[in-house]
XYZ file of C-alpha atoms in Angstrom:
698
model
C 0.705 1.626 -65.603
C 1.384 3.634 -62.347
C -1.696 3.467 -60.158
C -2.457 5.003 -56.801
C -1.946 2.944 -53.681
C -4.915 4.526 -51.978
C -7.905 6.626 -52.347
C -10.003 8.814 -49.877
C -13.691 8.302 -49.284
C -14.402 11.517 -47.492
C -12.010 11.784 -44.537
C -11.304 7.982 -44.560
C -8.786 6.310 -46.705
C -9.149 3.056 -48.807
C -5.774 1.204 -48.936
C -5.285 -0.704 -52.178
C -3.720 -3.857 -50.640
C -3.614 -7.065 -52.749
C -5.904 -9.931 -52.023
C -5.469 -11.951 -48.871
C -8.107 -14.506 -49.619
C -7.150 -18.123 -48.856
C -8.870 -21.399 -48.260
C -11.310 -20.831 -45.340
C -10.230 -17.351 -44.767
C -11.817 -14.245 -46.143
C -9.978 -11.355 -47.820
C -9.349 -8.301 -45.832
C -11.647 -6.250 -48.214
C -14.571 -7.907 -46.388
C -13.922 -5.849 -43.453
C -14.218 -2.636 -45.388
C -16.884 -3.476 -47.743
C -19.319 -0.724 -46.619
C -16.533 1.872 -47.074
C -15.860 0.534 -50.546
C -19.653 0.723 -51.375
C -20.034 4.017 -49.982
C -17.350 5.278 -52.456
C -18.460 3.483 -55.621
C -22.357 4.016 -55.073
C -21.861 7.328 -56.796
C -21.869 5.322 -60.014
C -24.717 3.104 -59.075
C -22.172 0.166 -58.339
C -21.943 -1.998 -55.248
C -19.769 -4.892 -54.126
C -21.877 -7.820 -53.221
C -21.142 -11.317 -51.930
C -22.998 -13.667 -54.283
C -21.082 -16.892 -53.275
C -19.097 -17.537 -50.233
C -15.845 -15.405 -50.212
C -16.430 -14.229 -53.605
C -17.446 -10.630 -54.507
C -19.327 -9.330 -57.362
C -19.494 -5.716 -58.787
C -23.129 -5.247 -59.602
C -25.284 -2.369 -60.511
C -27.296 -0.666 -57.619
C -29.743 1.536 -59.295
C -30.597 4.764 -57.537
C -28.231 3.997 -54.705
C -26.129 7.250 -54.854
C -26.676 9.300 -51.892
C -25.649 12.466 -49.858
C -22.895 14.609 -51.115
C -22.203 12.504 -54.172
C -25.767 12.813 -55.522
C -24.822 15.463 -58.423
C -23.330 15.202 -61.862
C -20.209 17.204 -61.054
C -19.222 14.868 -58.227
C -19.788 11.916 -60.371
C -17.589 13.128 -63.158
C -14.965 13.924 -60.643
C -15.075 10.425 -59.021
C -15.275 8.381 -62.142
C -11.440 8.140 -62.533
C -11.062 7.145 -58.822
C -13.783 4.476 -59.310
C -12.163 3.176 -62.439
C -8.712 2.994 -60.426
C -10.571 0.971 -57.752
C -12.144 -1.223 -60.410
C -8.759 -1.747 -61.942
C -7.231 -2.729 -58.572
C -10.224 -5.184 -57.882
C -9.920 -7.048 -61.111
C -6.084 -7.178 -61.331
C -5.141 -7.781 -57.591
C -8.123 -9.582 -56.141
C -8.798 -13.261 -56.711
C -11.947 -12.945 -54.642
C -13.589 -10.703 -57.277
C -15.146 -13.103 -59.670
C -18.011 -11.014 -61.349
C -18.389 -7.513 -62.777
C -21.107 -5.184 -64.413
C -19.392 -2.601 -66.516
C -21.433 0.330 -68.114
C -18.959 1.491 -70.750
C -20.708 4.942 -71.115
C -19.868 5.774 -67.471
C -16.075 4.951 -68.070
C -15.864 6.199 -71.552
C -13.014 8.511 -70.575
C -11.175 5.699 -68.916
C -11.797 2.798 -71.305
C -8.048 1.949 -71.521
C -7.898 1.567 -67.760
C -11.059 -0.742 -67.842
C -9.634 -2.778 -70.669
C -6.182 -3.181 -69.103
C -8.049 -4.490 -65.949
C -9.909 -7.105 -68.123
C -6.769 -8.089 -69.755
C -4.825 -8.611 -66.332
C -8.040 -10.066 -64.538
C -7.024 -12.795 -61.919
C -10.280 -14.533 -61.777
C -13.206 -12.921 -63.525
C -15.777 -15.709 -64.405
C -18.832 -13.473 -65.114
C -18.898 -10.273 -67.100
C -21.746 -8.005 -68.156
C -20.983 -5.153 -70.570
C -23.549 -2.298 -71.035
C -23.898 0.624 -73.383
C -21.119 -0.191 -75.678
C -21.282 1.973 -78.834
C -19.637 1.282 -82.268
C -16.730 3.254 -83.788
C -15.489 4.088 -80.438
C -11.903 3.383 -78.727
C -13.765 1.531 -76.043
C -15.569 -1.032 -78.537
C -12.239 -1.675 -80.189
C -10.308 -2.318 -77.001
C -12.804 -4.306 -75.286
C -12.961 -6.621 -78.246
C -9.265 -7.133 -77.810
C -9.653 -7.504 -74.143
C -12.097 -10.494 -74.498
C -9.315 -12.688 -75.793
C -7.622 -12.453 -72.478
C -10.440 -13.759 -70.381
C -9.447 -17.327 -70.489
C -11.575 -18.188 -67.245
C -14.769 -16.411 -68.261
C -17.840 -18.528 -67.855
C -20.703 -15.938 -68.345
C -20.755 -13.083 -70.748
C -23.660 -10.816 -71.232
C -24.170 -7.753 -73.558
C -26.863 -5.146 -72.847
C -27.629 -2.150 -75.091
C -24.790 -2.915 -77.264
C -24.502 -1.830 -80.944
C -22.310 -4.456 -82.820
C -20.073 -3.367 -85.696
C -17.746 -5.442 -87.675
C -14.429 -4.601 -85.626
C -16.165 -5.625 -82.432
C -17.628 -8.786 -83.873
C -14.326 -9.814 -85.282
C -12.765 -9.786 -81.826
C -15.943 -11.485 -80.309
C -15.857 -13.995 -83.033
C -12.192 -14.829 -82.251
C -13.202 -15.031 -78.530
C -16.061 -17.509 -79.110
C -14.126 -19.752 -81.377
C -11.209 -20.055 -78.854
C -12.876 -20.038 -75.551
C -13.419 -23.376 -73.838
C -14.543 -21.838 -70.578
C -17.674 -19.754 -71.633
C -20.951 -21.635 -70.948
C -23.581 -18.900 -70.593
C -24.090 -16.120 -73.165
C -26.623 -13.577 -73.261
C -27.512 -10.670 -75.480
C -30.379 -8.085 -74.912
C -31.460 -4.996 -76.552
C -28.835 -5.297 -79.171
C -28.695 -4.231 -82.776
C -26.286 -4.300 -85.706
C -24.875 -1.435 -87.802
C -25.565 -3.304 -91.082
C -26.665 -6.700 -92.431
C -23.137 -8.006 -92.859
C -22.405 -7.374 -89.206
C -25.580 -9.431 -88.268
C -24.468 -12.217 -90.435
C -20.873 -12.159 -89.098
C -22.255 -12.389 -85.612
C -24.249 -15.655 -86.624
C -21.133 -17.148 -88.067
C -19.167 -16.152 -84.877
C -21.817 -18.145 -82.708
C -21.467 -21.092 -85.117
C -17.793 -21.316 -84.321
C -18.447 -21.728 -80.561
C -18.114 -25.215 -79.060
C -18.674 -24.420 -75.308
C -21.868 -22.456 -74.800
C -24.432 -24.515 -72.993
C -26.948 -21.625 -72.107
C -27.973 -18.908 -74.530
C -30.425 -15.944 -74.268
C -31.311 -13.354 -76.768
C -34.072 -10.766 -77.824
C -35.600 -10.917 -81.137
C -34.400 -7.471 -81.396
C -31.140 -9.264 -82.041
C -32.363 -9.673 -85.631
C -32.402 -5.733 -86.202
C -29.977 -3.950 -88.223
C -29.523 -0.141 -88.065
C -30.859 2.276 -85.372
C -34.025 1.018 -83.365
C -35.975 4.071 -84.331
C -37.838 5.269 -86.390
C -37.238 2.101 -88.652
C -36.250 -1.337 -87.514
C -35.212 -3.478 -90.701
C -35.137 -7.077 -90.028
C -32.520 -9.329 -91.362
C -33.964 -12.496 -92.649
C -30.625 -13.784 -93.766
C -29.341 -13.226 -90.137
C -32.312 -15.188 -88.900
C -31.621 -18.165 -91.240
C -28.016 -18.217 -90.194
C -28.932 -18.172 -86.546
C -31.252 -20.917 -87.105
C -28.554 -23.060 -88.836
C -26.277 -22.271 -85.840
C -28.925 -23.494 -83.412
C -29.701 -26.476 -85.520
C -26.069 -27.781 -85.738
C -25.111 -26.894 -82.085
C -24.193 -29.870 -80.039
C -23.434 -28.182 -76.680
C -26.543 -25.956 -76.216
C -28.880 -27.171 -73.449
C -30.891 -24.170 -72.459
C -32.218 -21.358 -74.795
C -34.363 -18.351 -73.796
C -35.872 -16.295 -76.571
C -37.712 -13.019 -75.887
C -40.013 -11.402 -78.448
C -40.189 -7.998 -79.875
C -43.112 -5.601 -80.485
C -43.890 -6.041 -84.186
C -45.911 -8.703 -85.906
C -43.263 -9.161 -88.629
C -41.046 -10.771 -85.930
C -43.122 -13.811 -86.278
C -41.788 -14.463 -89.810
C -38.114 -14.303 -88.687
C -38.690 -16.216 -85.487
C -40.199 -19.139 -87.424
C -36.787 -20.215 -88.834
C -35.371 -20.381 -85.293
C -38.323 -22.499 -84.047
C -37.890 -24.846 -87.008
C -34.192 -25.232 -86.232
C -34.923 -26.149 -82.589
C -36.959 -29.166 -83.698
C -33.712 -30.553 -85.227
C -31.534 -29.925 -82.292
C -31.003 -32.966 -80.220
C -29.162 -31.540 -77.182
C -31.703 -28.956 -76.088
C -33.209 -29.623 -72.593
C -34.891 -26.250 -71.572
C -36.624 -23.810 -73.907
C -38.281 -20.538 -72.966
C -40.278 -18.575 -75.489
C -41.578 -15.269 -74.164
C -43.502 -12.495 -75.991
C -43.281 -13.952 -79.519
C -45.996 -13.278 -82.118
C -47.410 -16.748 -83.030
C -49.606 -17.999 -85.784
C -50.956 -21.293 -86.541
C -47.828 -22.426 -88.531
C -45.713 -21.542 -85.469
C -47.850 -23.377 -83.106
C -47.618 -26.442 -85.545
C -43.835 -26.066 -85.589
C -43.609 -26.236 -81.813
C -45.960 -29.167 -82.001
C -43.633 -30.817 -84.542
C -40.723 -29.914 -82.310
C -42.173 -31.735 -79.347
C -42.870 -34.788 -81.465
C -39.378 -34.947 -82.851
C -37.384 -33.816 -79.719
C -36.495 -36.458 -77.062
C -34.401 -34.318 -74.947
C -36.450 -31.362 -74.023
C -37.420 -31.406 -70.322
C -38.670 -27.917 -69.763
C -40.813 -25.744 -72.055
C -41.997 -22.172 -71.168
C -44.387 -20.315 -73.530
C -46.000 -17.100 -71.991
C -47.132 -13.609 -72.988
C -46.872 -14.780 -76.581
C -49.484 -12.980 -78.957
C -51.562 -15.696 -80.376
C -54.366 -13.761 -81.903
C -53.724 -15.478 -85.225
C -53.811 -18.989 -83.726
C -57.001 -21.321 -83.887
C -57.968 -23.313 -80.934
C -57.275 -26.473 -83.193
C -53.590 -25.711 -83.112
C -53.554 -25.108 -79.409
C -55.515 -28.388 -78.851
C -52.982 -30.295 -80.826
C -50.141 -28.850 -78.868
C -51.756 -29.758 -75.599
C -52.576 -33.281 -76.667
C -49.021 -33.891 -77.911
C -47.355 -32.771 -74.601
C -48.647 -35.923 -73.082
C -46.145 -38.036 -75.277
C -43.100 -36.072 -74.793
C -40.029 -36.111 -72.301
C -41.272 -32.908 -70.730
C -40.967 -32.709 -66.794
C -41.905 -28.994 -66.531
C -44.263 -26.868 -68.550
C -45.392 -23.273 -68.372
C -48.336 -22.485 -70.619
C -50.296 -19.435 -71.640
C -53.992 -20.142 -71.438
C -55.182 -16.880 -73.007
C -56.325 -18.562 -76.091
C -58.077 -21.440 -74.544
C -61.807 -21.324 -73.789
C -63.656 -23.069 -71.020
C -64.557 -26.119 -73.053
C -60.999 -26.800 -73.528
C -59.680 -26.574 -70.096
C -60.787 -30.209 -69.176
C -59.299 -31.839 -72.231
C -56.112 -30.082 -71.782
C -55.815 -31.154 -68.250
C -56.707 -34.589 -69.015
C -53.898 -34.856 -71.696
C -51.347 -33.392 -69.268
C -52.529 -35.559 -66.443
C -51.942 -38.786 -68.456
C -48.132 -38.123 -68.503
C -46.737 -38.925 -64.918
C -43.254 -37.648 -65.940
C -44.740 -34.077 -66.207
C -43.919 -32.875 -62.662
C -44.789 -29.322 -62.783
C -47.231 -27.340 -64.822
C -47.546 -23.684 -64.358
C -50.730 -22.034 -65.889
C -50.253 -18.222 -66.858
C -52.472 -15.474 -68.480
C -55.866 -17.251 -68.195
C -59.043 -15.392 -68.427
C -59.985 -14.307 -64.931
C -63.794 -15.023 -65.467
C -62.833 -18.703 -66.107
C -60.885 -19.235 -62.726
C -63.718 -21.321 -61.189
C -63.817 -23.648 -64.315
C -60.113 -24.001 -64.455
C -59.824 -24.951 -60.666
C -62.712 -27.456 -61.192
C -61.258 -29.119 -64.039
C -57.878 -29.362 -62.084
C -59.782 -31.072 -59.270
C -61.817 -33.303 -61.674
C -58.482 -34.570 -63.265
C -56.700 -34.823 -59.884
C -53.654 -32.591 -60.962
C -53.661 -30.128 -57.998
C -50.367 -31.368 -56.757
C -48.565 -30.729 -59.974
C -50.419 -27.756 -61.554
C -49.992 -24.214 -60.245
C -52.195 -21.230 -61.299
C -50.697 -17.847 -61.812
C -51.998 -14.602 -60.395
C -55.809 -14.019 -60.396
C -57.619 -10.594 -60.496
C -60.694 -10.794 -58.596
C -63.916 -9.721 -60.502
C -67.458 -9.160 -59.314
C -68.496 -12.774 -60.542
C -65.414 -14.588 -59.224
C -65.659 -13.254 -55.525
C -66.972 -16.800 -54.517
C -63.937 -18.363 -56.047
C -61.776 -16.947 -53.308
C -62.907 -19.357 -50.803
C -63.879 -22.161 -53.223
C -60.884 -22.410 -55.201
C -58.116 -23.564 -52.801
C -55.715 -23.738 -55.844
C -55.423 -19.940 -55.867
C -52.356 -18.637 -54.035
C -51.692 -15.174 -55.613
C -54.571 -12.682 -56.122
C -54.931 -8.982 -57.064
C -57.829 -6.904 -55.792
C -58.357 -3.696 -57.641
C -61.127 -1.294 -56.724
C -61.582 -0.306 -60.560
C -62.715 -3.845 -61.091
C -65.943 -3.457 -58.927
C -68.739 -1.468 -60.102
C -70.261 -1.316 -56.585
C -68.398 -0.448 -53.264
C -70.147 -3.255 -51.528
C -68.641 -5.874 -53.688
C -65.154 -4.560 -52.641
C -65.976 -4.675 -48.984
C -67.283 -8.177 -49.514
C -64.058 -9.350 -51.097
C -61.970 -7.782 -48.372
C -64.141 -9.466 -45.627
C -63.596 -12.876 -47.363
C -59.771 -12.724 -47.597
C -58.991 -13.486 -43.849
C -60.626 -16.981 -44.344
C -58.500 -17.700 -47.474
C -55.535 -19.643 -45.989
C -54.525 -20.794 -49.303
C -53.644 -17.253 -50.513
C -50.026 -16.321 -49.845
C -49.645 -13.419 -52.089
C -52.071 -10.415 -52.165
C -52.023 -7.171 -54.190
C -54.411 -4.313 -53.243
C -54.928 -1.296 -55.677
C -57.430 1.051 -54.190
C -58.462 4.543 -54.519
C -58.064 6.903 -51.676
C -61.771 7.784 -51.532
C -62.572 4.008 -50.687
C -60.244 4.091 -47.760
C -62.135 7.031 -46.484
C -65.414 5.202 -47.225
C -64.802 2.344 -44.698
C -62.430 0.017 -46.540
C -59.406 0.912 -44.445
C -60.740 -0.828 -41.296
C -61.418 -4.009 -43.492
C -57.922 -3.895 -44.938
C -56.445 -3.734 -41.539
C -58.552 -6.658 -40.319
C -57.760 -8.601 -43.584
C -53.879 -8.080 -43.175
C -54.112 -9.125 -39.475
C -56.228 -12.250 -40.207
C -54.299 -13.576 -43.185
C -51.631 -15.537 -41.214
C -50.408 -17.579 -44.289
C -49.659 -14.290 -46.186
C -46.182 -14.235 -47.393
C -46.275 -11.195 -50.009
C -48.362 -7.968 -49.691
C -48.230 -5.049 -52.238
C -50.383 -1.985 -51.454
C -51.124 0.726 -53.965
C -53.361 3.757 -53.795
C -53.854 6.923 -55.734
C -53.241 10.412 -54.381
C -56.284 12.559 -53.458
C -57.164 14.728 -50.601
C -56.117 13.306 -47.180
C -58.396 13.986 -44.200
C -59.025 12.647 -40.713
C -60.814 9.422 -41.944
C -57.893 8.551 -44.249
C -55.405 9.290 -41.428
C -57.222 6.954 -39.128
C -57.225 4.153 -41.862
C -53.501 4.614 -42.282
C -52.801 4.156 -38.561
C -54.919 0.969 -38.583
C -52.941 -0.209 -41.504
C -49.593 0.379 -39.868
C -50.505 -1.549 -36.623
C -52.141 -4.454 -38.814
C -48.617 -4.853 -40.560
C -46.871 -4.775 -37.093
C -49.311 -7.502 -36.021
C -48.794 -9.709 -38.943
C -45.802 -12.087 -38.468
C -46.077 -14.062 -41.721
C -45.345 -11.414 -44.361
C -42.057 -11.864 -45.917
C -42.249 -9.339 -48.764
C -43.989 -5.831 -48.379
C -44.346 -3.298 -51.186
C -46.017 0.106 -50.566
C -46.855 2.620 -53.156
C -48.561 5.833 -52.579
C -49.675 7.933 -49.572
C -50.256 4.750 -47.185
C -47.877 6.114 -44.540
C -47.574 9.623 -42.775
C -45.106 10.498 -40.099
C -46.840 8.586 -37.315
C -47.299 5.443 -39.588
C -43.646 5.733 -40.672
C -42.517 5.580 -37.094
C -44.613 2.432 -36.624
C -43.224 0.873 -39.643
C -39.711 1.568 -38.224
C -40.473 -0.004 -35.114
C -41.888 -3.087 -37.015
C -38.808 -3.441 -39.174
C -36.550 -3.079 -36.078
C -38.303 -6.047 -34.290
C -39.142 -8.137 -37.221
C -37.422 -11.492 -37.608
C -39.640 -12.529 -40.739
C -39.764 -9.536 -43.150
C -37.128 -10.143 -45.911
C -38.007 -7.434 -48.630
C -39.382 -3.790 -48.477
C -40.180 -1.654 -51.379
C -41.120 1.708 -49.903
C -42.363 4.418 -52.375
C -44.450 6.978 -50.589
C -45.237 10.318 -52.441
C -43.746 12.197 -49.656
C -39.942 12.062 -49.539
C -40.102 13.018 -46.010
C -41.287 9.630 -45.087
C -38.215 7.860 -46.481
C -35.965 10.420 -44.748
C -37.869 9.870 -41.438
C -37.711 5.946 -41.826
C -34.062 5.894 -42.467
C -33.330 8.345 -39.577
C -35.317 6.043 -37.052
C -33.829 2.743 -38.423
C -30.089 3.735 -38.499
C -29.249 3.996 -34.770
C -30.040 0.331 -33.988
C -30.820 -1.515 -37.129
C -27.726 -3.643 -36.961
C -29.743 -5.908 -34.761
C -31.836 -6.935 -37.718
C -30.719 -10.112 -39.390
C -33.729 -10.918 -41.611
C -34.086 -7.899 -44.145
C -32.329 -8.703 -47.384
C -33.581 -6.222 -49.791
C -34.746 -2.642 -49.403
C -35.768 -0.373 -52.244
C -36.899 3.248 -51.333
C -37.710 6.369 -53.172
C -34.932 8.813 -53.718
C -32.509 7.291 -51.103
C -30.061 10.040 -51.772
C -32.156 12.314 -49.638
C -31.589 10.220 -46.467
C -27.759 10.828 -46.608
C -25.532 8.740 -44.201
C -28.613 7.136 -42.702
C -29.358 5.251 -45.994
C -25.667 4.139 -46.119
C -26.038 2.732 -42.486
C -29.275 0.750 -43.343
C -28.000 -0.300 -46.597
C -24.757 -1.843 -44.923
C -26.851 -3.960 -42.566
C -28.949 -5.289 -45.574
C -25.562 -6.059 -47.524
C -24.265 -7.804 -44.249
C -27.441 -9.909 -44.223
C -27.246 -10.954 -47.689
C -23.725 -12.047 -47.249
C -24.602 -14.004 -44.069
C -27.437 -15.786 -45.895
C -25.209 -16.573 -48.823
C -22.648 -18.202 -46.653
C -25.069 -19.952 -44.473
C -26.872 -21.369 -47.323
C -23.689 -22.867 -48.704
C -22.802 -24.234 -45.356
C -26.105 -26.228 -45.349
C -25.144 -27.534 -48.685
C -21.801 -28.864 -47.529
C -19.447 -25.832 -47.506
C -17.582 -26.556 -44.085
C -15.572 -23.526 -43.449
C -15.601 -21.325 -40.306
C -17.135 -18.148 -41.764
C -19.970 -20.151 -43.315
C -20.664 -21.993 -40.046
C -20.526 -18.644 -38.076
C -23.089 -17.359 -40.573
C -25.314 -20.312 -40.232
C -25.386 -19.763 -36.351
C -26.450 -15.957 -36.979
C -29.158 -16.486 -39.442
C -30.434 -20.018 -39.038
C -34.036 -18.664 -38.202
C -34.145 -16.326 -41.278
C -36.992 -17.080 -43.636
C -34.537 -15.768 -46.262
C -32.130 -18.690 -45.596
C -34.886 -21.168 -46.122
C -35.673 -19.718 -49.418
C -32.197 -19.751 -50.364
C -31.716 -23.337 -49.347
C -34.791 -24.148 -51.457
C -33.308 -22.692 -54.475
C -29.783 -24.313 -54.081
C -31.186 -27.831 -52.981
C -34.159 -27.850 -55.212
C -36.508 -28.756 -52.286
C -39.644 -27.520 -50.648
C -39.694 -25.281 -47.547
C -40.057 -28.094 -44.983
C -37.165 -29.942 -46.446
C -35.031 -26.796 -46.486
C -35.813 -26.155 -42.829
C -34.955 -29.694 -42.017
C -31.593 -29.431 -43.800
C -30.768 -26.153 -41.889
C -31.413 -27.897 -38.417
C -29.362 -30.879 -39.530
C -26.431 -28.580 -40.852
C -26.417 -26.845 -37.223
C -26.263 -30.148 -35.375
C -23.405 -31.449 -37.557
C -20.753 -29.244 -35.419
C -22.459 -29.644 -31.959
C -19.974 -32.100 -30.807
C -16.749 -30.853 -29.102
C -14.295 -32.138 -31.401
C -16.042 -31.138 -34.604
C -16.784 -27.641 -33.173
C -13.158 -27.146 -32.364
C -11.860 -28.333 -35.745
C -14.501 -26.007 -37.510
C -13.419 -23.093 -35.364
C -9.796 -23.606 -36.205
C -8.821 -24.224 -32.666
C -7.504 -27.767 -33.346
C -6.654 -29.720 -36.491
C -7.927 -33.085 -35.427
C -9.467 -33.253 -31.942
C -9.125 -31.818 -28.448
C -6.559 -33.494 -26.058
C -5.585 -32.225 -22.687
C -2.459 -32.890 -20.481
C -3.352 -34.761 -17.339
C -3.449 -32.594 -14.152
C -1.857 -33.500 -10.898
C -4.785 -32.411 -8.729
C -7.199 -34.562 -10.665
C -9.530 -31.794 -11.838
C -11.654 -32.406 -14.689
C -10.722 -30.965 -17.989
C -12.561 -29.993 -21.211
C -12.428 -33.531 -22.557
C -13.822 -35.072 -19.491
C -17.146 -33.193 -19.317
C -20.379 -34.918 -20.434
C -21.727 -34.157 -23.846
C -24.844 -32.576 -22.121
C -22.535 -30.099 -20.209
C -20.784 -29.338 -23.382
C -24.071 -28.570 -25.168
C -24.956 -26.222 -22.381
C -21.609 -24.351 -22.873
C -22.389 -24.163 -26.561
C -25.478 -22.185 -25.932
C -23.126 -19.362 -24.984
C -20.257 -20.003 -27.431
C -20.619 -19.450 -31.122
C -18.134 -20.232 -33.789
C -17.801 -16.531 -34.669
C -16.740 -15.866 -31.071
C -13.482 -17.589 -31.678
C -11.025 -15.096 -33.412
C -9.003 -16.100 -36.307
C -5.279 -16.284 -35.812
C -3.620 -13.091 -36.906
């Protein structure tokens, strides 16, 4: 297949050169990654470094901008992007992950399939919008057989037919590399296809993590009818029951009560599985029989370490069944439990916590969807049973009769204040005035009406934000009404409060909180911030987004903390959005490399990244995730890693200057050389010398 050797992005050319990645050295493509992204963003795609030196092709929703933001240009560019994708997969070992929307490349499916067949190092693949009875479906089914290094496979919005399932079945039976398999929002053309899919899963001997929606049990089109395949459910249950490799299973529910009947065989099968360690059941319809089955599962299973059951519709479940489940958890191997409290009453909290507290191996319990009016009783029960260190409460929506709980319940860390929850304006003001004294609250969501901001709440909100020095996440939402002088004054106070608060890591703004003046203040805040990691900015005026991007783009490269920004209609901001997004992309790559350096990846570009972003809160969070430690331990690990190459010889080896250590030829004049200086002197030099300052050998 003859392919182009270069493509043009505007007036600039992208040369299609093979991968130059090697041990400790980045591929040349990393130097031009912003240019690549500018070209492929037209199709909502982006190259991102999710692990050091490895690129992933991911979806970047609503990222297309400027001259490319129209359908005609998208159609014209699709073939070129398909060519780039082919080059990336077949010529670059540094590309290990890809998301492919087959509907976008429906006219170039052969090129995509050829790329999959010839992929050098693809380890993770997500396929979207694959339709039956199409050439793409048939060719991709064949291409799967060539992916002998694939470790993770996900399907989204795929309709399975027999031809595709035959190819998938052969792949699942033969693969020894695939460990993660996920299917979401899928359905089958007929019941026979559903049965064949279950049989295909049964032939696999490598998958350790699997996720699926209950919609997987559907046959035929999703609307208007959704026939459920009971035979498929039984066969899928048999597959789960006999599986000897599965360790993690995530099941997401549907929207019809009859799903309960077909989910039941699956729950029953899990009780007989003796390898499962992590189970998540989300959004299922449950009845007494289902809870009894889960109780039985816990009594029989001696491998399950983590159980998550939330947003499950339990209207048909009695308190007896839940009580039995709660009591039994104290006799299991569980270490982590996420529990939905929506069906518990106040008299059951204490007995529940006592039962769970009696099991010391249960290290973490997360309580979700509790009745907000019961928050004081829940916290009191936690204190009485002494489980505050292991139990964590989900988000609490403040009500008129729970205002006092804000200061009394130190267990609360995430709260929502909605003006519609208060029948009197004075109660809202009281709530806002109490928040600065709540040092335990780290996440706050304010949903207010514009009239209340004009009524005097604006100043209190500003004082609240300024005074909450432990606040990490803030979400602001307001409705659109008439905007007058009082509202403008409130917006200005808010903008200055956000600038004054140095603890916020994540900021989300929805509605007309910002005008032109406030947007300028926000731009200055972002430019100077060393703590803000995430910004969602959705004002009702697109001009605010354009203004923000225009103000940020000239000097935003000095920001090393922001890792995620999502804005309303970024295409209107043109090249300014490309510039800002490029900085965010760079920051994400640096944090990725630095976190792996902290974990022991001793290569030059990871060390250079650690020096640049060592003070970033985003790095602390990433190390927490990788090392499974708390915030203080993560910060300590970062400091230790930076000290690990402070010594002269270690620094020079890491920088690639020497292989072993520094030696100097003796001088006739007796002058001191580099190896003769005291360690303290070398550390003074190191203040002005970074690993990244030393250029790689060309």
